[in-house]
XYZ file of C-alpha atoms in Angstrom:
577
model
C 28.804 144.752 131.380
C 27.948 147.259 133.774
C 25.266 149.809 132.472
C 25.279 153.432 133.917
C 22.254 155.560 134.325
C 22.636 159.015 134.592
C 21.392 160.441 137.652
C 17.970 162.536 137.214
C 17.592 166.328 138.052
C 16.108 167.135 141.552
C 12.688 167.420 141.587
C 11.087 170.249 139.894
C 7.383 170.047 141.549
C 5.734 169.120 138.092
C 3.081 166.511 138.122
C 4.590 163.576 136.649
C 4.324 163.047 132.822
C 3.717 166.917 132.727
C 7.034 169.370 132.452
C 7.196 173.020 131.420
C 10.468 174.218 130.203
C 11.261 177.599 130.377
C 14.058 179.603 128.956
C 16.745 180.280 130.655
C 18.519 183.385 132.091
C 17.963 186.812 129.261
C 17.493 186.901 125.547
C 20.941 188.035 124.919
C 23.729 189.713 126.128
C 23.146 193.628 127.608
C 24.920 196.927 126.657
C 27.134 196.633 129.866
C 27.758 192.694 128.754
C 29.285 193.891 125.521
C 30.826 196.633 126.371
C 32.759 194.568 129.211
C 33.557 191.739 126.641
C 34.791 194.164 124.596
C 37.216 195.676 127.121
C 37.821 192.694 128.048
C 39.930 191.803 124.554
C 40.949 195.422 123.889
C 42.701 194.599 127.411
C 44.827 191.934 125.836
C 47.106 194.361 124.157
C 47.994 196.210 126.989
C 51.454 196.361 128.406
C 50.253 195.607 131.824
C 48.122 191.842 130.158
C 51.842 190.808 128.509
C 53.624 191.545 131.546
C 50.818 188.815 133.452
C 52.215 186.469 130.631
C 55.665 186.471 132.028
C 57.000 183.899 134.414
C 58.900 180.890 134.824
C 58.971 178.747 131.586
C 59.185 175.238 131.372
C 61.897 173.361 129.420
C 59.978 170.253 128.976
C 56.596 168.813 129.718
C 55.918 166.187 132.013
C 54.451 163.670 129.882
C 53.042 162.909 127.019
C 49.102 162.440 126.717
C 47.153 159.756 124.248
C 44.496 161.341 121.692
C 42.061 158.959 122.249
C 40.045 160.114 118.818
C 40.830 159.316 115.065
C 41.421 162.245 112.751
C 39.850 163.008 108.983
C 41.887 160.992 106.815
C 40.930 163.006 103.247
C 41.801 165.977 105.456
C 45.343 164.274 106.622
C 46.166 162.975 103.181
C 45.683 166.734 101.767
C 48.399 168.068 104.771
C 50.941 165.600 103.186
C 50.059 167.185 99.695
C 51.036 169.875 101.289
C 47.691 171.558 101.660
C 45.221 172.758 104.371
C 41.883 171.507 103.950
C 38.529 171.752 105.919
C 34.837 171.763 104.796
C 35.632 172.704 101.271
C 38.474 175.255 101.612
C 41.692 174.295 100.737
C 45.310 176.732 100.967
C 48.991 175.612 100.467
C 51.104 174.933 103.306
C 53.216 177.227 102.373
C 51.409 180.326 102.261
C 49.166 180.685 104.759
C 49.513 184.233 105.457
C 48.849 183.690 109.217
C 49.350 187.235 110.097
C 46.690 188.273 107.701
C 44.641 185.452 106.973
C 42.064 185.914 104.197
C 40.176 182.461 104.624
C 36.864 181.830 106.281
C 36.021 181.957 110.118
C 35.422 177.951 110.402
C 38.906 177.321 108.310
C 40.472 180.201 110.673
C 39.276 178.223 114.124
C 40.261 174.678 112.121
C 43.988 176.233 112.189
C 44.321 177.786 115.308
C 42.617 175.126 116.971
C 45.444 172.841 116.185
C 43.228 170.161 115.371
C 45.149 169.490 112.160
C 47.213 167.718 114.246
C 44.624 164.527 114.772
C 44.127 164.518 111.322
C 47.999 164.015 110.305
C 49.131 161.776 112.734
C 46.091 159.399 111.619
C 47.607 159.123 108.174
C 51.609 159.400 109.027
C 54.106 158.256 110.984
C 55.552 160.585 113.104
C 59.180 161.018 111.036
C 56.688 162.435 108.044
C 54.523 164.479 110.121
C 56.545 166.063 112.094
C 58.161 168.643 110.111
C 54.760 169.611 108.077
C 53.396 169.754 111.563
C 56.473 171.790 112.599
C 56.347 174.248 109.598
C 52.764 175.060 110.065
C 53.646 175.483 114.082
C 56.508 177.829 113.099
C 53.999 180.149 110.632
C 51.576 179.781 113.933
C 54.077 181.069 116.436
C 55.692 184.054 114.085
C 51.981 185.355 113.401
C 50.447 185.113 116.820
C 53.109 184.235 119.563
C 53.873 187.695 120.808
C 50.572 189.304 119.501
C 47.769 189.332 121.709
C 44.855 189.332 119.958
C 41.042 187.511 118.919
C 40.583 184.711 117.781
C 44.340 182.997 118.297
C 44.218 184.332 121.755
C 40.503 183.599 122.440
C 40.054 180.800 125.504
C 38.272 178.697 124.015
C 41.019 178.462 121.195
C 43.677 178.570 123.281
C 41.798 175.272 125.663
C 42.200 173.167 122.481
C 45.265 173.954 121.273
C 46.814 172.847 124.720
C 45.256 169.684 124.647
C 46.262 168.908 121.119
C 49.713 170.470 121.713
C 50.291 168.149 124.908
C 48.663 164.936 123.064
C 50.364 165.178 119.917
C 53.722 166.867 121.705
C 56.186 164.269 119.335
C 55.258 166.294 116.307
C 55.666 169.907 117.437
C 58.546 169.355 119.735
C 60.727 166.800 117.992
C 62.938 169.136 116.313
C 66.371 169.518 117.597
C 66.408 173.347 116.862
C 66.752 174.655 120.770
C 65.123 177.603 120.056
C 62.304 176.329 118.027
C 61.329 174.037 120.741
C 61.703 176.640 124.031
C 59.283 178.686 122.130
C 56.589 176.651 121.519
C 57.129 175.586 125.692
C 57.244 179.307 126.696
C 54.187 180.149 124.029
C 52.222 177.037 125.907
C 53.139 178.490 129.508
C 52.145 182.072 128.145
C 48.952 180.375 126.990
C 48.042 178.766 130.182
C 48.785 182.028 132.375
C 46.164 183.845 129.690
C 43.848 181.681 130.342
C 43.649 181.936 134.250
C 42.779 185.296 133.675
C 40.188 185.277 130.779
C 38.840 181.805 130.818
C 35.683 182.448 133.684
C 34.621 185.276 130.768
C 34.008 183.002 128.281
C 30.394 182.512 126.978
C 29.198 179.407 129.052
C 28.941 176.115 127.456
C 31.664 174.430 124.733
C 33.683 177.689 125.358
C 34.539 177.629 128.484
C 34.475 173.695 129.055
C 37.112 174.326 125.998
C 39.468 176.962 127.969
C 38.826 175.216 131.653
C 39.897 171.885 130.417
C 42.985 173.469 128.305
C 44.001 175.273 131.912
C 44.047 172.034 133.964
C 45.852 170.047 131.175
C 48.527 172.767 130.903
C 48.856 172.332 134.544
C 49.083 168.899 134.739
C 51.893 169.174 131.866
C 53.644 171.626 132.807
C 56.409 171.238 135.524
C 55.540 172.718 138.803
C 51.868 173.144 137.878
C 50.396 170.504 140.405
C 50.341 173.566 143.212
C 47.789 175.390 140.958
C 45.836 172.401 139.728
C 43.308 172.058 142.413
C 41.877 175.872 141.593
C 42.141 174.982 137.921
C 39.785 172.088 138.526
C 37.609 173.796 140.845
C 37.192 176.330 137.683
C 36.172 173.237 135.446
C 33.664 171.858 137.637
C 32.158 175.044 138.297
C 32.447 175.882 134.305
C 30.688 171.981 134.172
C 27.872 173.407 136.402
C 26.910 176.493 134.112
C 27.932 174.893 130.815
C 25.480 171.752 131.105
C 21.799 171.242 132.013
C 21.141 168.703 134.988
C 20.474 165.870 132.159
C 23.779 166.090 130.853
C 23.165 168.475 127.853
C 25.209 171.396 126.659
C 23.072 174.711 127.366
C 24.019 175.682 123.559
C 21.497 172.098 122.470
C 23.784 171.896 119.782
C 24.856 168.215 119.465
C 27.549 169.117 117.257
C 28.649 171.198 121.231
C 27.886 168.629 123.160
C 30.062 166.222 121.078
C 32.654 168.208 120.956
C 32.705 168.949 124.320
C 32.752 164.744 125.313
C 36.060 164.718 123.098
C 37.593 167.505 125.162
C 36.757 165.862 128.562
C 37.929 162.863 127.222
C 41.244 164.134 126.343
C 41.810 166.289 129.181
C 41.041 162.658 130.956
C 43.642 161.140 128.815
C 46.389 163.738 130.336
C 45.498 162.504 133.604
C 46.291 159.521 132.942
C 49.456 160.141 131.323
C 50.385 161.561 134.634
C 49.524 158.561 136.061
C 46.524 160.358 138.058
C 42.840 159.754 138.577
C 41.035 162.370 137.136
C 38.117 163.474 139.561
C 34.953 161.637 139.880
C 32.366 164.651 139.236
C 34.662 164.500 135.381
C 33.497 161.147 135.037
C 30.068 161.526 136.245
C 29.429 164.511 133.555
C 30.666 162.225 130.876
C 28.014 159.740 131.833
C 25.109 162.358 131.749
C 26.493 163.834 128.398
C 26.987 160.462 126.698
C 23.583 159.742 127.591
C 22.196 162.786 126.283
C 23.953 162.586 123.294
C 22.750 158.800 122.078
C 19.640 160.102 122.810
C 19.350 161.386 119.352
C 20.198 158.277 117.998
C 17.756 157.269 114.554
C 17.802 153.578 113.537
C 20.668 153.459 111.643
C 23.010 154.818 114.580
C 23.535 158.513 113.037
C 22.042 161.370 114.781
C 19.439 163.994 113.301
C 20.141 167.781 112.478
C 19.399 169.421 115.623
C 20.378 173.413 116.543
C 22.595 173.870 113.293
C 24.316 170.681 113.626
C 24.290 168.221 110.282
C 23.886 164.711 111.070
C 26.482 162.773 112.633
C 27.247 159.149 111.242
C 27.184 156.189 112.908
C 30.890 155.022 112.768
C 32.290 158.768 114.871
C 29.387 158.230 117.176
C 30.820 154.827 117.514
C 34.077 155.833 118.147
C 33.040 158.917 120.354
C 31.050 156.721 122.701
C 33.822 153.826 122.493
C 36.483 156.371 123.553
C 34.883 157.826 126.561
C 34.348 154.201 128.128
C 30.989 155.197 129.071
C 28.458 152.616 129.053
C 24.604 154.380 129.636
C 21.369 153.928 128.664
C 20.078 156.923 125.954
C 18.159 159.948 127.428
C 14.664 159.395 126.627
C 12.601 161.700 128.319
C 15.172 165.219 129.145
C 13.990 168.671 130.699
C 16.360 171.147 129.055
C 18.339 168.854 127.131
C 14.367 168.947 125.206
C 15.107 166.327 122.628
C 12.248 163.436 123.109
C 12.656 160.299 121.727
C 10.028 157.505 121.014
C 11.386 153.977 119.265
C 8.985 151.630 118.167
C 9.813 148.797 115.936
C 11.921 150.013 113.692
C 10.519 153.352 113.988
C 12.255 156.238 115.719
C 10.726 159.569 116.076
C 12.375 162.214 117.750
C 10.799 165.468 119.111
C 12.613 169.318 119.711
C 10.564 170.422 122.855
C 12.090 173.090 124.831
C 12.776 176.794 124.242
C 16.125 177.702 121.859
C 19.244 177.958 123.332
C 19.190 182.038 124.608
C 21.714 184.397 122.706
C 24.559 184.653 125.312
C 25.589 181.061 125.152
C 25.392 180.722 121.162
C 25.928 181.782 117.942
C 24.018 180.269 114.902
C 21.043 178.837 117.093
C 17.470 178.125 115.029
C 14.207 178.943 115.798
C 12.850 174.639 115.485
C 10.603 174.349 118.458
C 7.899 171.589 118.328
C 9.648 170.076 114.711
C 10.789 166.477 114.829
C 12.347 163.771 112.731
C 11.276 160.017 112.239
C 12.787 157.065 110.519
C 12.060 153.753 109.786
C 15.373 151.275 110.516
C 17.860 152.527 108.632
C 15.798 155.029 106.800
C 15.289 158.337 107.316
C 11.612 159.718 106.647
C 11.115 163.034 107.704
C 13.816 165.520 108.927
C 14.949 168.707 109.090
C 17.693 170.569 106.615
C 19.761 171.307 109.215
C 23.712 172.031 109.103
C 23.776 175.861 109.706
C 26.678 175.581 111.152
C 28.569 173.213 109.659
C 27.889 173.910 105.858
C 30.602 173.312 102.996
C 32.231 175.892 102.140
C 30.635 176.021 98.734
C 27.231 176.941 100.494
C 26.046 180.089 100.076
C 25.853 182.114 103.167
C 22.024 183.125 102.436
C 21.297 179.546 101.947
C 22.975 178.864 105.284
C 21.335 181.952 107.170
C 17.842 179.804 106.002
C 19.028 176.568 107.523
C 17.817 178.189 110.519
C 14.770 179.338 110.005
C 11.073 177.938 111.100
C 10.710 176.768 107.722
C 13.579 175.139 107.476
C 12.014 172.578 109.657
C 9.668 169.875 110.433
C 7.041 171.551 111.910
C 4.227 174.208 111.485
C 4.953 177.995 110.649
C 2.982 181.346 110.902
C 2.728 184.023 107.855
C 6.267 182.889 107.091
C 7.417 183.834 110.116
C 9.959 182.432 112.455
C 8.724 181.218 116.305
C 11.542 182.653 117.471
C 13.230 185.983 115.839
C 16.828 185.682 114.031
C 18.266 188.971 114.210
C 20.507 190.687 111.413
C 23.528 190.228 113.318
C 22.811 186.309 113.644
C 21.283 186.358 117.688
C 18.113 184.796 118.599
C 15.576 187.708 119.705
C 12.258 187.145 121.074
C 9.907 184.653 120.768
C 9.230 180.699 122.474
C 9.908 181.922 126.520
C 7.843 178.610 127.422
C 6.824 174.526 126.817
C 4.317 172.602 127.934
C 4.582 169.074 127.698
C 2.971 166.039 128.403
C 4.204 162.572 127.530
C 2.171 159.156 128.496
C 3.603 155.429 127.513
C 1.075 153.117 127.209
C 0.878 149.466 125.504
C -0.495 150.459 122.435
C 1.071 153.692 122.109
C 3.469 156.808 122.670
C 1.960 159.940 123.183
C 3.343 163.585 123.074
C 1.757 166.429 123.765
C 3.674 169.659 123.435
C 3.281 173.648 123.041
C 4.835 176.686 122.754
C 4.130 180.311 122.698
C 6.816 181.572 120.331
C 3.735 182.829 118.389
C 1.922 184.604 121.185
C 2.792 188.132 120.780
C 2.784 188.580 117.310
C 0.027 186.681 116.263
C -2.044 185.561 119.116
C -1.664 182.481 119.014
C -0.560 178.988 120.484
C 0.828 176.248 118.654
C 0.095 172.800 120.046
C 1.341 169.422 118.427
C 0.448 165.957 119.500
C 1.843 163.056 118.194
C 1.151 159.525 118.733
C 3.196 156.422 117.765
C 1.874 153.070 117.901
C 3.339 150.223 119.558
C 4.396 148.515 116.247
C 5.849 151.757 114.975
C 3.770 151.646 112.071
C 1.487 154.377 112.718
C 2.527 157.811 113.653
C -0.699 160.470 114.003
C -0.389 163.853 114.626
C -2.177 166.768 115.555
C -1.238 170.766 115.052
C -3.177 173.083 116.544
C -3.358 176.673 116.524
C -5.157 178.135 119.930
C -5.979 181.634 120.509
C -4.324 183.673 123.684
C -3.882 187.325 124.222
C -4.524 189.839 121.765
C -7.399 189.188 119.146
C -6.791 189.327 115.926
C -8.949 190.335 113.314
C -9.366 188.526 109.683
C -7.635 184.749 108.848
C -3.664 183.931 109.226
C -1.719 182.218 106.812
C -0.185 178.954 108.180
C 1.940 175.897 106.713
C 3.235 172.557 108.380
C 6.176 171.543 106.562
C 7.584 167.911 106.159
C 10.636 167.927 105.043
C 11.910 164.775 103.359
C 15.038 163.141 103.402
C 16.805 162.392 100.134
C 15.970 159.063 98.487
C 11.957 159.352 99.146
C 10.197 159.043 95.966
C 6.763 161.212 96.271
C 3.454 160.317 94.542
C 0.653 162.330 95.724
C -2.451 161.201 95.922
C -5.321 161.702 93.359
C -7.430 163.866 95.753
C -4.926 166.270 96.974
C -4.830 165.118 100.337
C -2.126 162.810 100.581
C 1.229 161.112 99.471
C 2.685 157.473 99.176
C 6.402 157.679 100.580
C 8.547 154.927 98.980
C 11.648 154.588 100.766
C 15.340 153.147 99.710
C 15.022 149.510 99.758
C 10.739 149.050 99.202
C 9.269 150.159 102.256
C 5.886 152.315 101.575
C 4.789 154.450 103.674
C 0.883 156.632 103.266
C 0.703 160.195 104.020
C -2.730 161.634 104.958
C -3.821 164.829 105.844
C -7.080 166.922 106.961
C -7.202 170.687 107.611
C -5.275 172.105 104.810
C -4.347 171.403 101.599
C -1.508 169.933 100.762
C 1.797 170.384 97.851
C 4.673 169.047 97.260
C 7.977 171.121 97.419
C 11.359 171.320 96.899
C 14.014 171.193 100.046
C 17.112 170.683 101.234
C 18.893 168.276 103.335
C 22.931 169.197 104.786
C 24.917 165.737 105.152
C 27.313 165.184 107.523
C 29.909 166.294 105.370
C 28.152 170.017 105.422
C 27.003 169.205 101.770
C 23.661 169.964 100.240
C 21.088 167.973 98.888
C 18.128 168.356 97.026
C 14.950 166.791 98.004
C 11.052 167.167 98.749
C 8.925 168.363 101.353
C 5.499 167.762 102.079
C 3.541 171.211 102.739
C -0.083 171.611 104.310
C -1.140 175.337 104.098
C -4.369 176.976 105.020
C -5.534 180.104 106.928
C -6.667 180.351 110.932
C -9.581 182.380 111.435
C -9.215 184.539 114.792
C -10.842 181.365 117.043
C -7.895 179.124 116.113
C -8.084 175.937 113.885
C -6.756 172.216 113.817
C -4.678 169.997 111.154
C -4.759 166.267 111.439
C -2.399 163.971 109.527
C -1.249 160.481 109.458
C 1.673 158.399 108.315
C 1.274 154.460 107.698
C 3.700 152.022 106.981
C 2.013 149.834 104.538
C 4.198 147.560 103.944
């Protein structure tokens, strides 16, 4: 078996072992930025966008493209109940009120996407899914086929639903009603002109790979397409170039993005080859750096952690992800932006967030987790972070989801209850970590990381630095938080806390002196927590699951105050047996 290795960025002129990772482009998006967005989509309803919609239409598309990817089954088994379901929210079939929906933004992209589609043809033949999927394509087309408008006609939207339309094309287009089938063709062909016009506007990242790789599909599909193809592609390499770091990950950092934007590539690569085409080799060559970066955040029992808002992701759709895209690569160890550091050892895996948040422009939901990290032990998980902002259950509480992406909400050490970087009212990140330093040395006895970040800077004065070290054996993992003075002085001592969050399962016994914890783990494993610098309590948490559900647990808090000249927390964690 051939192994790939992703090809590194170009030298950046940082000693080796040492990077500094700064954030990217502005904060957010300026009054002109908005204000041109916004004309942008009030523009959609003009007389003179529908009359760009009109042209030739096709009467039947080319081929017929292979969905590589399995759907939800619970979710497919529900559509042949007759019901709608994602993350918690269910409607009938029957009255979805698609013209003036009243169900939740996530449930609202979950229809419009089309991605329904995967999940019913897992579960049915296509002479039983085909007219539930045709009845739900009907309500789709009399709601939002002649009406312009956000979020049916949004790119990104409208870059998935071609791909699911052309690779599941036997259950929306086996009817023998005429009519019923020329308009979902024309509706596709209106879609496709739409997005030639709108797609380069959409935020960079899963959005636009989303409408780019919709365009080029439609034009592969669609007869006499092929003439336009080569600009379409052009689009979704340049869309490639801003979307995705030089080490393969999505600017957003979300994993939960950067899987979702594999599947798409995958797919559109699946309509190439329906057409009996190659699809081009800088389309292959991404997959290999995003694959990479993605198995990067591998723990030891093959799921990833909860990263940027994203709950965990099990093993088995990892699997069948990475399976799918053919891609065979080594994991991403040591990124730039990507930021997610990884250290295995033994059975221990520890895995580090150490670059700036993903700026404002490019996502919605990020969280302010520089410096936290997560660590398990095999298949064990020891310490992480709540995570799931994002993708959170319908039954979750939108307060309680707002907090999944806060500081606290996270491995790592927080300031007067304050967040490193701001969260603004309106859900944007504001100001705060511009700038990482890190330093990483591999040695036989050890791991070392060395990180900081200045998210703390202007409102308090101060630095936060974290070492941590992990022993060959992965037995031992000692860290180090500092808080170091720069720029203004502050009078009188700061609150602080570095939080350990623990994942569910961990029984807790702390220690008779205050100072530390034994950590049993799900199956006997014991490991000793030990602190110095603050004092330390026990907590309640949180943990999301990959089904966006809650669970209760513990966290492990060391809280003190800084005077003005800074101060230092040590702690340990030893597997004892």
């Amino acid at each position: 078996m051939n192994i790939q290795t992703p090809p590194s960025p170009p030298g950046d002129g940082i000693d080796e072992g040492k990077r500094l990772v700064r954030l990217g482009g502005d904060r957010g998006l300026s009054l002109a930025e908005r204000l041109t967005d916004r004309f942008q989509r009030l523009a959609w309803r003009t007389p003179i966008h529908r009359l760009a919609l009109r042209g030739r239409y096709p009467l039947k598309l080319l081929a017929v493209a292979d969905d590589p990817f399995m759907g939800d089954a619970a979710r497919g088994n529900a559509m042949l109940q007759g019901m709608l379901s994602y993350r918690g929210e269910t409607l009938n079939i029957a009255g979805l009120s698609l013209d003036r929906p009243g169900f939740s933004r996530p449930f609202a992209e979950y229809v419009h996407s089309f991605a329904w589609l995967r999940d019913l043809s897992t579960v049915a033949p296509r002479v039983t899914a085909a007219p539930i999927a045709e009845s739900i394509m009907r309500q789709w087309l009399d709601a939002h086929a002649e009406r312009v408008g956000d979020p049916a006609w949004r790119a990104d939207q409208w870059g998935r639903r071609i791909l699911f339309w052309v690779a599941h094309a036997p259950l929306i287009l086996s009817s023998s009603d005429l009519i019923y089938r020329s308009r979902v063709l024309n509706t596709l062909a209106r879609g496709s002109r739409h997005l030639e016009r709108v797609v380069d506007k959409a935020p960079a990242g899963l959005p636009r790979i989303a409408g780019w790789s919709g365009m080029v599909a439609s034009l592969l599909m669609i007869p006499g397409g092929d003439g336009r193809r080569a600009g379409a592609e052009a689009g979704l390499e340049r869309a490639l170039g801003a979307s995705l770091f030089g080490d393969g990950g999505v600017v957003s950092r979300s994993p939960d993005a950067q899987a979702e934007a594999i599947m798409l590539l995958t797919m559109l690569r699946a309509t190439y080859a329906a057409r009996r085409l190659d699809a081009p080799g800088w389309l292959e060559q991404a997959l290999v750096r995003m694959v990479a970066a993605l198995i990067g955040l591998r723990h030891g029992d093959g799921s990833t952690g909860s990263w940027q808002g994203s709950a965990p992701m099990d093993a088995d759709a990892l699997d069948q992800i990475v399976a799918a895209t053919g891609v065979r690569t080594r994991p991403l160890r040591q990124p730039r932006d990507w930021g997610y550091h990884s250290i295995t050892a033994g059975t221990a895996a520890l895995i580090l967030d150490a670059a700036p948040p993903p700026v404002a422009r490019v996502v919605e939901g990020g969280c302010a987790s520089t410096l936290a990290f997560e660590l398990s032990d095999g298949p064990n998980r020891i310490i992480v972070n709540c995570g799931g902002a994002r993708g959170c259950h319908h039954s979750v509480a939108d307060m309680l989801g707002e907090g999944l992406r806060t500081t606290a909400a996270h491995s790592t050490l927080v300031i007067a209850d304050s967040n490193s970087t701001a969260i603004h009212a309106d859900g944007t990140l504001g100001r705060g970590v511009g700038e990482i330093e890190l330093t990483r040395q591999e040695g036989d006895g050890s791991s070392r990381i060395e990180a900081s970040h200045d998210g703390y800077v202007r409102r308090f004065g101060f630095v936060h630095r974290r070492q941590l070290i992990l022993s060959a054996e992965g037995r031992d993992l000692r860290g180090e938080d500092m808080l170091l003075p720069r720029g203004r002085k502050r009078r009188g001592d700061t609150p602080f806390a570095v939080r350990f969050h623990l994942a569910p399962g961990i029984e807790v016994a702390p220690t008779a002196d205050g100072q530390g914890a034994f950590l049993r783990v799900p199956g006997g494993a014991l490991w000793q927590f030990r602190a110095r610098g603050a004092a330390m309590n026990v907590e309640d948490s949180v943990w999301i699951d990959p089904r966006g559900r809650p669970h209760a647990t513990r966290q492990l808090v060391l809280s003190g105050e800084t005077p003005p000249g800074g101060t230092s927390v040590t702690w340990v964690l030893h597997r004892s047996r």
